[in-house]
Amino acid sequence: MLTAIKDSRIDITSEKSTRELAENLISYIKGGEFVFLYGEMGVGKTTFVKYFINKVQTKERLDLTEVTSPTFNLLNEYNTKNFVIKHYDLFRIKNISEINDLDIFQKNNKIITFIEWPELLENNSKIKSIDLLFTYENELKNRTVHINGLN
């Protein structure tokens, strides 16, 4: 699956396939990346981030933490031995000044940044990112993700 991960559409209908995709993405992450998560509510964005974070914690022999949606507090941070993983959910942002206050685009090779609802960012096309586009298919019976921007 690792070679199929680049610029392809992947079925993530099962939670197991979502977990496997998140775990496989880890081999592409070196630190300093911005991962943009696009998709409707409930399509699996936060579940994907949970599996990614928990796999990093497992690899680093850390206790697994509960990973929840940062919808109401906008940001959840997870410290591991090698990284700070920042998980933003911008769904509730009402104006661009709120985003500026979050200091989202701090460039640091020890930070991995996941951003749900990145379409709310002004000029997000100027940011080099890995884009994951989560979608429902077959009248909401299936879910897929399309990945762009992996090197």
Coordinates of C-alpha atoms in Angstrom, one line a residue:
M1 CA 0.0 0.0 0.0
L2 CA 2.9 2.4 0.5
T3 CA 3.5 3.0 -3.2
A4 CA -0.2 3.3 -3.8
I5 CA -0.5 6.0 -1.2
K6 CA 0.8 8.8 -3.5
D7 CA -1.7 10.7 -5.5
S8 CA -4.3 8.0 -5.4
R9 CA -7.9 7.4 -4.2
I10 CA -8.0 4.9 -1.3
D11 CA -11.1 3.2 0.1
I12 CA -11.3 3.9 3.8
T13 CA -14.8 2.6 4.4
S14 CA -13.7 0.3 7.2
E15 CA -12.0 1.7 10.3
K16 CA -9.2 -0.8 9.8
S17 CA -8.4 0.7 6.4
T18 CA -8.4 4.2 7.9
R19 CA -6.0 3.0 10.6
E20 CA -3.7 1.3 8.0
L21 CA -3.6 4.4 5.9
A22 CA -2.7 6.7 8.9
E23 CA 0.0 4.2 9.9
N24 CA 1.4 4.1 6.4
L25 CA 1.5 7.9 6.1
I26 CA 4.0 8.0 9.0
S27 CA 6.8 6.7 6.8
Y28 CA 6.4 9.9 4.6
I29 CA 6.4 12.3 7.5
K30 CA 9.8 13.7 8.6
G31 CA 8.7 16.7 10.6
G32 CA 7.7 20.2 9.6
E33 CA 4.8 19.1 7.4
F34 CA 1.3 20.6 7.2
V35 CA -1.4 18.1 6.5
F36 CA -4.6 19.6 5.2
L37 CA -7.7 17.5 5.9
Y38 CA -10.7 18.3 3.6
G39 CA -14.1 16.7 3.9
E40 CA -17.6 16.8 5.4
M41 CA -18.3 16.3 9.1
G42 CA -18.2 12.7 10.1
V43 CA -16.2 11.4 7.1
G44 CA -13.2 10.3 9.2
K45 CA -10.7 13.2 9.4
T46 CA -10.3 13.1 13.2
T47 CA -10.3 9.3 13.2
F48 CA -7.4 9.4 10.8
V49 CA -5.5 11.8 13.0
K50 CA -6.2 9.6 16.0
Y51 CA -4.7 6.6 14.4
F52 CA -1.7 8.6 13.2
I53 CA -0.9 10.0 16.6
N54 CA -1.5 6.7 18.4
K55 CA 0.9 4.9 15.9
V56 CA 3.6 7.6 16.6
Q57 CA 3.1 7.0 20.3
T58 CA 3.3 3.3 19.9
K59 CA 6.6 3.6 17.9
E60 CA 8.0 5.8 20.6
R61 CA 6.9 3.5 23.4
L62 CA 4.6 6.1 24.9
D63 CA 1.2 5.6 26.5
L64 CA -1.6 6.1 24.1
T65 CA -3.6 9.2 24.6
E66 CA -7.2 9.9 23.8
V67 CA -7.3 11.8 20.6
T68 CA -10.5 13.9 20.2
S69 CA -11.7 16.5 17.8
P70 CA -10.5 20.0 18.6
T71 CA -13.7 21.5 17.3
F72 CA -14.5 23.6 20.4
N73 CA -11.0 24.5 21.5
L74 CA -9.6 24.8 18.0
L75 CA -6.3 23.1 18.8
N76 CA -5.1 19.9 20.5
E77 CA -1.4 19.3 21.0
Y78 CA 0.3 16.0 21.5
N79 CA 3.9 15.8 22.7
T80 CA 5.9 12.8 21.7
K81 CA 9.6 12.1 22.1
N82 CA 10.5 13.4 18.6
F83 CA 7.6 15.8 17.7
V84 CA 4.8 18.1 18.8
I85 CA 1.7 17.1 16.8
K86 CA -0.7 20.0 16.5
H87 CA -4.3 19.2 15.4
Y88 CA -6.4 22.2 14.5
D89 CA -10.1 22.2 13.6
L90 CA -11.0 25.5 12.0
F91 CA -14.7 24.8 11.5
R92 CA -15.9 27.4 14.1
I93 CA -13.5 30.2 12.9
K94 CA -15.6 33.3 12.0
N95 CA -12.9 35.6 10.7
I96 CA -9.3 35.6 9.5
S97 CA -8.0 37.5 12.6
E98 CA -8.8 34.4 14.8
I99 CA -6.6 32.3 12.5
N100 CA -3.7 34.8 12.8
D101 CA -3.9 34.5 16.6
L102 CA -3.4 30.7 16.4
D103 CA 0.1 31.0 14.9
I104 CA -0.6 27.9 12.7
F105 CA 2.2 28.3 10.3
Q106 CA 5.1 28.1 12.7
K107 CA 7.8 26.4 10.6
N108 CA 9.6 23.9 12.8
N109 CA 10.9 20.4 11.9
K110 CA 9.8 19.2 15.3
I111 CA 6.2 20.0 14.6
I112 CA 3.7 18.1 12.5
T113 CA 0.5 20.1 11.9
F114 CA -2.9 18.6 10.9
I115 CA -5.5 21.1 9.9
E116 CA -9.2 20.2 9.5
W117 CA -11.2 22.7 7.3
P118 CA -8.1 24.3 5.7
E119 CA -10.4 25.9 3.1
L120 CA -11.1 28.5 5.7
L121 CA -7.5 29.7 5.6
E122 CA -6.8 32.7 3.5
N123 CA -4.2 31.9 0.8
N124 CA -3.7 28.3 1.9
S125 CA -2.5 27.5 -1.6
K126 CA 0.8 29.3 -0.8
I127 CA 1.5 26.6 1.9
K128 CA 3.3 23.5 0.9
S129 CA 1.1 20.8 2.2
I130 CA 0.0 17.2 2.1
D131 CA -3.7 17.3 1.1
L132 CA -6.1 14.5 2.2
L133 CA -9.5 14.9 0.6
F134 CA -12.0 12.7 2.4
T135 CA -15.3 12.0 0.6
Y136 CA -18.5 9.9 1.0
E137 CA -19.5 7.7 -1.9
N138 CA -22.4 5.4 -2.8
E139 CA -25.1 7.4 -0.9
L140 CA -22.8 7.7 2.2
K141 CA -22.2 3.9 2.4
N142 CA -18.5 4.2 1.5
R143 CA -15.7 6.6 2.2
T144 CA -12.5 7.4 0.3
V145 CA -9.5 9.6 0.6
H146 CA -7.5 11.2 -2.2
I147 CA -4.0 12.2 -1.3
N148 CA -2.0 14.9 -3.0
G149 CA 1.4 16.4 -2.2
L150 CA 3.5 13.5 -0.9
N151 CA 7.1 13.5 -2.0

